[in-house]
CSV table of C-alpha atoms in Angstrom, one decimal:
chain,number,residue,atom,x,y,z
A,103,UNK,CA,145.3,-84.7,-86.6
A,104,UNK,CA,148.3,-86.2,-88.4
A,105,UNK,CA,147.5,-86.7,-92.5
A,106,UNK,CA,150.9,-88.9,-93.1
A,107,UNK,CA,149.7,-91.1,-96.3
A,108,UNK,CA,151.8,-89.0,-98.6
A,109,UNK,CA,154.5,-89.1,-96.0
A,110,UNK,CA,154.7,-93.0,-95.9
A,111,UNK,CA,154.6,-92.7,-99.8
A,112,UNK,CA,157.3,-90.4,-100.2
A,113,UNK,CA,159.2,-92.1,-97.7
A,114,UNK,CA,159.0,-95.8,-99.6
A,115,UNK,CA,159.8,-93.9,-102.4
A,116,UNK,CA,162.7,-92.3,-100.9
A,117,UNK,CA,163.9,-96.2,-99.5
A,118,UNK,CA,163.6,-97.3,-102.8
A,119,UNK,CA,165.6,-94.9,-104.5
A,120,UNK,CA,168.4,-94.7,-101.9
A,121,UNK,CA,168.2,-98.7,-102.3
A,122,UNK,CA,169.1,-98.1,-106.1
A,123,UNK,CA,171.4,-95.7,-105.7
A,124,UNK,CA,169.7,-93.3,-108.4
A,125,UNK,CA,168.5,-90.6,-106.4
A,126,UNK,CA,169.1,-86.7,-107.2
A,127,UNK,CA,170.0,-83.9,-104.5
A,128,UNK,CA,166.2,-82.4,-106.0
A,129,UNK,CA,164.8,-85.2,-105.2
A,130,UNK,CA,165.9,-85.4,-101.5
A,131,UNK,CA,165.5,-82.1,-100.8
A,132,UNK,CA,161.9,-82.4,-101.8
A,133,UNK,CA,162.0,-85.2,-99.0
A,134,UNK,CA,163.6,-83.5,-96.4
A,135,UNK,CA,160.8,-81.0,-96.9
A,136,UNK,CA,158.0,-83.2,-96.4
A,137,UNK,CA,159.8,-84.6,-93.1
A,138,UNK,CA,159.5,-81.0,-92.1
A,139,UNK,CA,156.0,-80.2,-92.9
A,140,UNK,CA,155.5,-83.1,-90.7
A,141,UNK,CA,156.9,-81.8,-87.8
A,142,UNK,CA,155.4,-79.2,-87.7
A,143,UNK,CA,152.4,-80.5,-88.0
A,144,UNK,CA,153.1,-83.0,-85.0
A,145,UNK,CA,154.0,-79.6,-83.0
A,146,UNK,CA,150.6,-78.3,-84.0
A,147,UNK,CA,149.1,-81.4,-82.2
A,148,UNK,CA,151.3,-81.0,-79.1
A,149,UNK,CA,150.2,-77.1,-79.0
A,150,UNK,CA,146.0,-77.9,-79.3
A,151,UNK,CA,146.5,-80.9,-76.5
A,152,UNK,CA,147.6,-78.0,-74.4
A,153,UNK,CA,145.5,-75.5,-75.4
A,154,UNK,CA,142.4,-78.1,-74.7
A,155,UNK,CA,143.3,-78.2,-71.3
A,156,UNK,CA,143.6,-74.1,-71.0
A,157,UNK,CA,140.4,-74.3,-72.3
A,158,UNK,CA,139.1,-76.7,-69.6
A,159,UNK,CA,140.8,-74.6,-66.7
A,160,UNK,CA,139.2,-71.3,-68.4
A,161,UNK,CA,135.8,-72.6,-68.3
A,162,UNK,CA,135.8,-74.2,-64.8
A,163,UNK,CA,137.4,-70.4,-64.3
A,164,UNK,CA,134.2,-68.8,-66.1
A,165,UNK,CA,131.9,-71.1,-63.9
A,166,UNK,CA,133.0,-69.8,-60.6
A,167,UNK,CA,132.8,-66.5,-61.1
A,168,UNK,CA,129.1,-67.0,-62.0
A,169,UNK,CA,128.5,-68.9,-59.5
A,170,UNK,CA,129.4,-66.0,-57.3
A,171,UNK,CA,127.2,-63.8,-59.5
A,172,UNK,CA,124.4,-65.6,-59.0
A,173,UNK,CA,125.2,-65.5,-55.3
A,174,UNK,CA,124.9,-62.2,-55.0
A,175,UNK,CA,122.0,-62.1,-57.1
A,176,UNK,CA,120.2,-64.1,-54.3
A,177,UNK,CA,121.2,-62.2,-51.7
A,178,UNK,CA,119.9,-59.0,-53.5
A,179,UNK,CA,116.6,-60.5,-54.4
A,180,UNK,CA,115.9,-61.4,-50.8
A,181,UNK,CA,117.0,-57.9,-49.4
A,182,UNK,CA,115.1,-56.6,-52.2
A,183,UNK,CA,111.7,-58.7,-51.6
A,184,UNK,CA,112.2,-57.6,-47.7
A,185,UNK,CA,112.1,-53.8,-49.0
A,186,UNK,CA,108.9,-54.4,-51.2
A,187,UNK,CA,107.1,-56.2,-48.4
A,188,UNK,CA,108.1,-53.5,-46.3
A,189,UNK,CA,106.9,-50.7,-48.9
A,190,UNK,CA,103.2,-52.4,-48.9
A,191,UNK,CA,102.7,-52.8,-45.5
A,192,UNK,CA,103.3,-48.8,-45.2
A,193,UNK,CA,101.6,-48.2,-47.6
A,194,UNK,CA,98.4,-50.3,-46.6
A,195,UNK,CA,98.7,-48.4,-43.4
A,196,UNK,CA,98.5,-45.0,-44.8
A,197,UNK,CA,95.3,-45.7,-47.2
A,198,UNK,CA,93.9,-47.1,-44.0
A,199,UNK,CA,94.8,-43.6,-42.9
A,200,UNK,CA,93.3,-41.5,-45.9
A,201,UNK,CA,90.7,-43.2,-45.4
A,202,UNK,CA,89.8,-43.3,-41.9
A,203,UNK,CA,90.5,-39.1,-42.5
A,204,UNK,CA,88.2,-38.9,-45.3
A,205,UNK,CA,85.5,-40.5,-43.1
A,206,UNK,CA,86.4,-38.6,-40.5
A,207,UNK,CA,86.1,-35.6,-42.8
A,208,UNK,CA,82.4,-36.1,-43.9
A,209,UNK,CA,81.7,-36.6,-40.3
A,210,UNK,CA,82.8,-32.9,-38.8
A,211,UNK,CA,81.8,-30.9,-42.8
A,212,UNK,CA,79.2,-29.3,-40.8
A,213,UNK,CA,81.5,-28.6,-37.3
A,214,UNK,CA,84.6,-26.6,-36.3
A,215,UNK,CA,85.8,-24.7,-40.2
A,216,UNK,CA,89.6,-24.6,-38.2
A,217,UNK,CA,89.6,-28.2,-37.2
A,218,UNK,CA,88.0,-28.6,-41.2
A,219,UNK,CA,90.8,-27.5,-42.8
A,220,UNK,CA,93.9,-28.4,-40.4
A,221,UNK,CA,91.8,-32.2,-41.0
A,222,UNK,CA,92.1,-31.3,-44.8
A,223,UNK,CA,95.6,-30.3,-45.0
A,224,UNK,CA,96.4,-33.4,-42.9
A,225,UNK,CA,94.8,-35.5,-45.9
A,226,UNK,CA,96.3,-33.8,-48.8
A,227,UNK,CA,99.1,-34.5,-46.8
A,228,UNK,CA,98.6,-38.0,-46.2
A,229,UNK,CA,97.7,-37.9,-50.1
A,230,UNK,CA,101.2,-36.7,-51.1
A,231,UNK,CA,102.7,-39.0,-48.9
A,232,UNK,CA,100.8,-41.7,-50.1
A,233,UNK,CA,101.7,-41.1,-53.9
A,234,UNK,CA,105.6,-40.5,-53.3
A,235,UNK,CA,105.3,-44.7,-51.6
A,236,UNK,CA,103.3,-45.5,-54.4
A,237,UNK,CA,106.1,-44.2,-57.0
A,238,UNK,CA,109.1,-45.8,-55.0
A,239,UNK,CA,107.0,-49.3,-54.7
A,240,UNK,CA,106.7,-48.7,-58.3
A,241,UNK,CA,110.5,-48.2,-59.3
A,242,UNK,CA,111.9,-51.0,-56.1
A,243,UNK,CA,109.0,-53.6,-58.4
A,244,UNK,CA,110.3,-52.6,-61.5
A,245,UNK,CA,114.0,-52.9,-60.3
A,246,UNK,CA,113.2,-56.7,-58.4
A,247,UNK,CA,111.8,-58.1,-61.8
A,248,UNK,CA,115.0,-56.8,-64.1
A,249,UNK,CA,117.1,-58.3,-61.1
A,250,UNK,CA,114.7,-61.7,-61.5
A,251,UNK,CA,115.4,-61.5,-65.2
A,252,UNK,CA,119.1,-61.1,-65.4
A,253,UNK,CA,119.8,-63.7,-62.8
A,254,UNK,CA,117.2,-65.9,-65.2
A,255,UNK,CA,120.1,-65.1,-67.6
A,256,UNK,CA,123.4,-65.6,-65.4
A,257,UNK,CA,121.6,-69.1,-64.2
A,258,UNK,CA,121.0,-70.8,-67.7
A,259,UNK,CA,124.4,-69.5,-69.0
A,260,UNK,CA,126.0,-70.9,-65.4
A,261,UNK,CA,124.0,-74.7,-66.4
A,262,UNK,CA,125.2,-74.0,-70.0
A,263,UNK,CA,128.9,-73.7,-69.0
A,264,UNK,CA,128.6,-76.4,-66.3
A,265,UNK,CA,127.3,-78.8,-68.9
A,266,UNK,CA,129.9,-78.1,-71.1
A,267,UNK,CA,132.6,-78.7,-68.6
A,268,UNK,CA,130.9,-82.1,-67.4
A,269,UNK,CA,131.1,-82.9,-71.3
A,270,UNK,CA,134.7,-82.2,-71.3
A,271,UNK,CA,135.8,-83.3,-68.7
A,272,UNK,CA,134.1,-86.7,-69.3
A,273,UNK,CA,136.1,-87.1,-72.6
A,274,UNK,CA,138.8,-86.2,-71.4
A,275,UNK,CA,138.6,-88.9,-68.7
A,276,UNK,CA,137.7,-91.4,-71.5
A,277,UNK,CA,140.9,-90.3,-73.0
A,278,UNK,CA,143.1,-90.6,-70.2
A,279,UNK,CA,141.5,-94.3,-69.3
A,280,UNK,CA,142.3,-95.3,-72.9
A,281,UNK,CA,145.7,-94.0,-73.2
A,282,UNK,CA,146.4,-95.9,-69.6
A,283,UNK,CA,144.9,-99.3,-71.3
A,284,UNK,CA,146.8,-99.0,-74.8
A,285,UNK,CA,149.9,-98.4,-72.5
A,286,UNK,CA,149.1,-101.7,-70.5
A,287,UNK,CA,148.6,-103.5,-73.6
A,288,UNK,CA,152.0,-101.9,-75.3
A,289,UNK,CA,154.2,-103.0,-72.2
A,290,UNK,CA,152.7,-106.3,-71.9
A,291,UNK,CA,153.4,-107.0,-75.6
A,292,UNK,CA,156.9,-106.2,-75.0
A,293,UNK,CA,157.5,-107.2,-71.8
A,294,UNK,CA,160.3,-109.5,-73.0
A,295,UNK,CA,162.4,-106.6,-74.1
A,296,UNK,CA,161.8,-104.1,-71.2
A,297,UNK,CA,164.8,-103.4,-69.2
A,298,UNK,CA,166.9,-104.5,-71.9
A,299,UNK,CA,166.8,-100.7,-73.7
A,300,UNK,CA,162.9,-100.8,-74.1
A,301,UNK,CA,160.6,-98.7,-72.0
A,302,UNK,CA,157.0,-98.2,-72.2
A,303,UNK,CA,155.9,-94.9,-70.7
A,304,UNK,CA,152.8,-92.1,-70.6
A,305,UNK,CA,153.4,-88.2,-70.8
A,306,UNK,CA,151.3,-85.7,-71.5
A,307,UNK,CA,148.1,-87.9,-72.3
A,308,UNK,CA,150.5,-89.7,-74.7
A,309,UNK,CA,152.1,-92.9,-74.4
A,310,UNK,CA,156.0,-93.7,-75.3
A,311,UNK,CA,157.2,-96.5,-76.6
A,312,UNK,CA,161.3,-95.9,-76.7
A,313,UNK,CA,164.1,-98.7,-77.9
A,314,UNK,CA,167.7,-97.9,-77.8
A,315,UNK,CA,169.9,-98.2,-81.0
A,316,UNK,CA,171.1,-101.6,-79.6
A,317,UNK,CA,168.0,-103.2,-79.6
A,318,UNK,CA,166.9,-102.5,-83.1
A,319,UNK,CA,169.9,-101.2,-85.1
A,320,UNK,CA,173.9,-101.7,-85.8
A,321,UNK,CA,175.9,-98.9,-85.8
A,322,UNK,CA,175.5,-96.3,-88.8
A,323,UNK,CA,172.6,-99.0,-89.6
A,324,UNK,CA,168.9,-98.5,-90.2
A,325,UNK,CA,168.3,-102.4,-91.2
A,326,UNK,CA,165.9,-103.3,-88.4
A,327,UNK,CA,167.2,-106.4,-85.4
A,328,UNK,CA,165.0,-109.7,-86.7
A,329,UNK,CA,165.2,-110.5,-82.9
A,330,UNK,CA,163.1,-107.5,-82.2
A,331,UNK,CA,161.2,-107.2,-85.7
A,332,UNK,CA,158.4,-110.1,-84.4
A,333,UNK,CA,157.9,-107.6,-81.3
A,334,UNK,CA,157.3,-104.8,-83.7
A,335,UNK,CA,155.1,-106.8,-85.5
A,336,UNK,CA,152.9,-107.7,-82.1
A,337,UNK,CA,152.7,-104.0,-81.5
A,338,UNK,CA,151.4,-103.6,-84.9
A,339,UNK,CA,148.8,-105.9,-84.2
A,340,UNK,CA,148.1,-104.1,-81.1
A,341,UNK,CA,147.6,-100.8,-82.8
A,342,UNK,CA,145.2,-102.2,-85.8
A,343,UNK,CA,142.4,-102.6,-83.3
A,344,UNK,CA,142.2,-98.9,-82.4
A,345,UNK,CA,141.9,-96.7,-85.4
A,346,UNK,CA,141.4,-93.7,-83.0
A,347,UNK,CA,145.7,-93.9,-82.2
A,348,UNK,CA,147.3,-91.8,-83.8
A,349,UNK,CA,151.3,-93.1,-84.2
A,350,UNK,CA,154.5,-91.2,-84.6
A,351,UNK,CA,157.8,-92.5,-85.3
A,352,UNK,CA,160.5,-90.7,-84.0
A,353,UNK,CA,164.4,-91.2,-85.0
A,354,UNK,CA,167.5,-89.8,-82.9
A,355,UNK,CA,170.8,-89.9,-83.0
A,356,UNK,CA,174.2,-88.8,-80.9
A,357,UNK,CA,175.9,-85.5,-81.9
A,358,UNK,CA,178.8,-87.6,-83.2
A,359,UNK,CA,179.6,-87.0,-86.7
A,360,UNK,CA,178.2,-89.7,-88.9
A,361,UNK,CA,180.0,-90.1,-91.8
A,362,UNK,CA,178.0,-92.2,-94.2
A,363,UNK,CA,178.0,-93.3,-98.1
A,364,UNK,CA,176.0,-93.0,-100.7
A,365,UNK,CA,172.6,-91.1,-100.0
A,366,UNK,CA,172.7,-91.5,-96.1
A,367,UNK,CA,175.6,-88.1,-95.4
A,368,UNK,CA,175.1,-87.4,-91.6
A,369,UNK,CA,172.5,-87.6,-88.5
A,370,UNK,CA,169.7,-86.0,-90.4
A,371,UNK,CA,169.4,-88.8,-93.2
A,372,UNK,CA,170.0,-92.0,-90.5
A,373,UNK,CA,167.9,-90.8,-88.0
A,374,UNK,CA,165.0,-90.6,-90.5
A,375,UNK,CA,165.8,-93.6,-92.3
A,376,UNK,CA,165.3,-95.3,-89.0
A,377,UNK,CA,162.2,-94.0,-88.3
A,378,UNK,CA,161.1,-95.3,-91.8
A,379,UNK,CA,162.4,-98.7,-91.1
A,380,UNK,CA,160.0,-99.2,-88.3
A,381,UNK,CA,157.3,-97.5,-89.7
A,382,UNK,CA,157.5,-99.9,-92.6
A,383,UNK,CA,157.7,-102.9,-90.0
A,384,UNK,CA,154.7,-101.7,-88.5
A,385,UNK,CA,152.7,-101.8,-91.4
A,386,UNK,CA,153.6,-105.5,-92.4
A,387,UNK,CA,152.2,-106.2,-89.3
A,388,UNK,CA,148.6,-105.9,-90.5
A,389,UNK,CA,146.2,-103.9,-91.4
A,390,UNK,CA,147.2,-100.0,-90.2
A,391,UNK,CA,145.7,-97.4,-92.6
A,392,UNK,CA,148.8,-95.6,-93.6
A,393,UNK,CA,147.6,-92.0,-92.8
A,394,UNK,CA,147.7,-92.7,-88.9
A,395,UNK,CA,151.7,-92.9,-89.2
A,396,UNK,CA,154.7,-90.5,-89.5
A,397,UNK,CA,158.4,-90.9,-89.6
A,398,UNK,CA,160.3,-88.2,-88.2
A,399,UNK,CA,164.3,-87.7,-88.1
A,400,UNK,CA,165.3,-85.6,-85.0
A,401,UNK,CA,168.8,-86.1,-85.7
A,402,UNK,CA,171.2,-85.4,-82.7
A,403,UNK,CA,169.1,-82.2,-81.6
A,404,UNK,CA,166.5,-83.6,-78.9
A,405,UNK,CA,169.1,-85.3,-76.7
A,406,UNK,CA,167.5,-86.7,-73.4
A,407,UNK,CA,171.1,-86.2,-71.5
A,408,UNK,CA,173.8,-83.5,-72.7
A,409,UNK,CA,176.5,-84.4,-71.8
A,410,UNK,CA,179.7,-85.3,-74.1
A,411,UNK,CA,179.8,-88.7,-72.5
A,412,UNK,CA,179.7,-92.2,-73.6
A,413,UNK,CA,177.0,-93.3,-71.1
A,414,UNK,CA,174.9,-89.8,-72.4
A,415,UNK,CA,175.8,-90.4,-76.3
A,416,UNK,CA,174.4,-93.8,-75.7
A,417,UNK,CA,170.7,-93.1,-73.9
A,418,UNK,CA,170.7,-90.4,-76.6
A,419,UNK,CA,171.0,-93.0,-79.8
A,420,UNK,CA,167.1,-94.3,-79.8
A,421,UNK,CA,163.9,-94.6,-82.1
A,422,UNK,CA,160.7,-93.1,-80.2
A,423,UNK,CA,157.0,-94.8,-81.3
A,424,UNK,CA,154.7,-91.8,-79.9
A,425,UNK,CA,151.2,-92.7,-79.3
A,426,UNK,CA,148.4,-90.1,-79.5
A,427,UNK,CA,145.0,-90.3,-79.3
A,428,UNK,CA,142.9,-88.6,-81.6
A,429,UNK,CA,140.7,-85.7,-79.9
A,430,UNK,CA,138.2,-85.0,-82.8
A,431,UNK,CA,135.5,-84.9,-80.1
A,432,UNK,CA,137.1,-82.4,-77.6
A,433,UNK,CA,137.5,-79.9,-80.7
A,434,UNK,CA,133.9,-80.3,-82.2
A,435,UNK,CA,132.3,-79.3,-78.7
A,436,UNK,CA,135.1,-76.4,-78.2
A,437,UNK,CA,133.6,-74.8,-81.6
């Protein structure tokens, strides 16, 4: 999440002492370095937007593979329950056995000795038989009820996963339904200046707001139109009633050399200052705590067309409001 309070302080600041004409090469520097902390903060953002949706492909990845776990857990259980059943009945059959021998045994102890002891080594036969199918039903039992218990284990930790990927991916549609609305509401606030170098866009579960230099600035200028300042002002307005939008200000310029006076020197400095200027405008709109907002000069190096024409030079001069949604949410259930 962006934390731009002391960026919008040091930015005034920096307006105000470029205004009086009193400001040091220290003091810009220490500037330009805040502009950059920002950035890289704003990439940060970017970076965990994408890595919340690896997250959401790795999980519904997890899910499958347990699913076929538990699967094949099923199948085993069955095959192994058909084994056990098996095992009993065999065995039933041979105490039945034993013990129609035993009887038969008391019935001929005063008969044939031979046919005694072929009947007794038949039983002590029957008897080893009898143990060994005891001892296997034994171990196939003890294997079914570990095989029980781990698929126990793979089944809540498949309802665990599954319930965290509903969660997400509930959110996440929240998300995407509220970043569709606020870009409904943006273009409808500006409708009057779309197709004349306003458009209203969404990317990446963000939405764009981008204004060519000829609808808010002169050339070499970073005094805001006041044809387009009352628009600004509505979008302000707009943004006030969700605290959960986080807003970036982007600046950009051409790759021709600007060649300014006083504190504004090149590309860098205008593209920034113009960034600032609608920040500021957005804020006199109403009541947008500062620390949702950040000005940020690309200068000439995020062209949308590279080419060394005047057509390309021209789509390339424009101020960018970026607006993200916070995802506070998303992250707390990912920890």
């Amino acid at each position: 999440m962006f934390r731009i309070n002391k960026l919008s302080f040091y930015a005034i600041v920096f307006f105000a002492l470029i205004s009086a004409g009193c400001v040091s090469m220290e003091k810009y520097k220490e500037l330009e370095n805040k502009r950059k902390d920002c950035e890289s903060e704003s990439s940060k953002i970017k970076t965990d937007n994408i890595d919340l949706r690896n997250k959401v492909t790795e999980y519904t990845s997890q899910i499958d593979q347990l699913k076929r776990q538990v699967s094949a857990l099923k199948q085993d259980t069955l095959t192994m329950g058909g084994l056990v059943r098996s095992m009993t009945e065999g065995y039933t059959q041979m105490k039945n056995s034993y013990d129609e021998m035993l009887l038969s045994n008391e019935k001929l102890s005063s008969g044939n000795k031979d046919e005694i002891q072929k009947i007794l080594t038949n039983v002590q036969k029957l008897q080893e038989d009898l143990q060994k199918r005891e001892d296997q039903l034994k171990i196939l039992e003890a294997d079914l009820a570990k095989r029980k218990a781990d698929f126990d284990i793979i089944n809540n930790e498949l309802s665990k996963k599954e319930a965290k990927l509903i969660e997400l991916q509930s959110i996440l549609d929240q998300k995407d339904a509220a970043v569709e609305a606020l870009k409904t509401k943006v273009a409808n606030a500006l409708l009057g200046f779309q197709n004349n170098g306003l458009n209203v866009y969404q990317k990446n579960g963000k939405v764009y707001v981008s204004m060519d230099e000829k609808l808010l600035f002169a050339s070499g200028s970073f005094q805001i139109d006041p044809r387009v300042e009352s628009a600004l002002k509505e979008l302000g307005r707009i943004l006030e009633q969700d605290p959960d939008i986080n807003i970036m200000i982007e600046g950009h310029t051409d790759d021709v050399t600007y060649n300014g006076a006083g504190q504004i020197k090149d590309n860098w400095d205008l593209s920034v200052m113009r960034a600032t200027s609608v920040l500021k405008t957005l804020l006199k709109s109403g009541k947008i705590e500062p620390k949702r907002l950040t000005a940020s000069g690309k200068g000439e190096f995020l062209p949308l067309d590279g080419a060394k024409t005047k057509e390309a030079r021209s789509k390339n001069r424009r101020t960018e409001i970026i607006l993200t949604p916070k995802l506070d949410e998303l992250f707390k259930i990912l920890e």
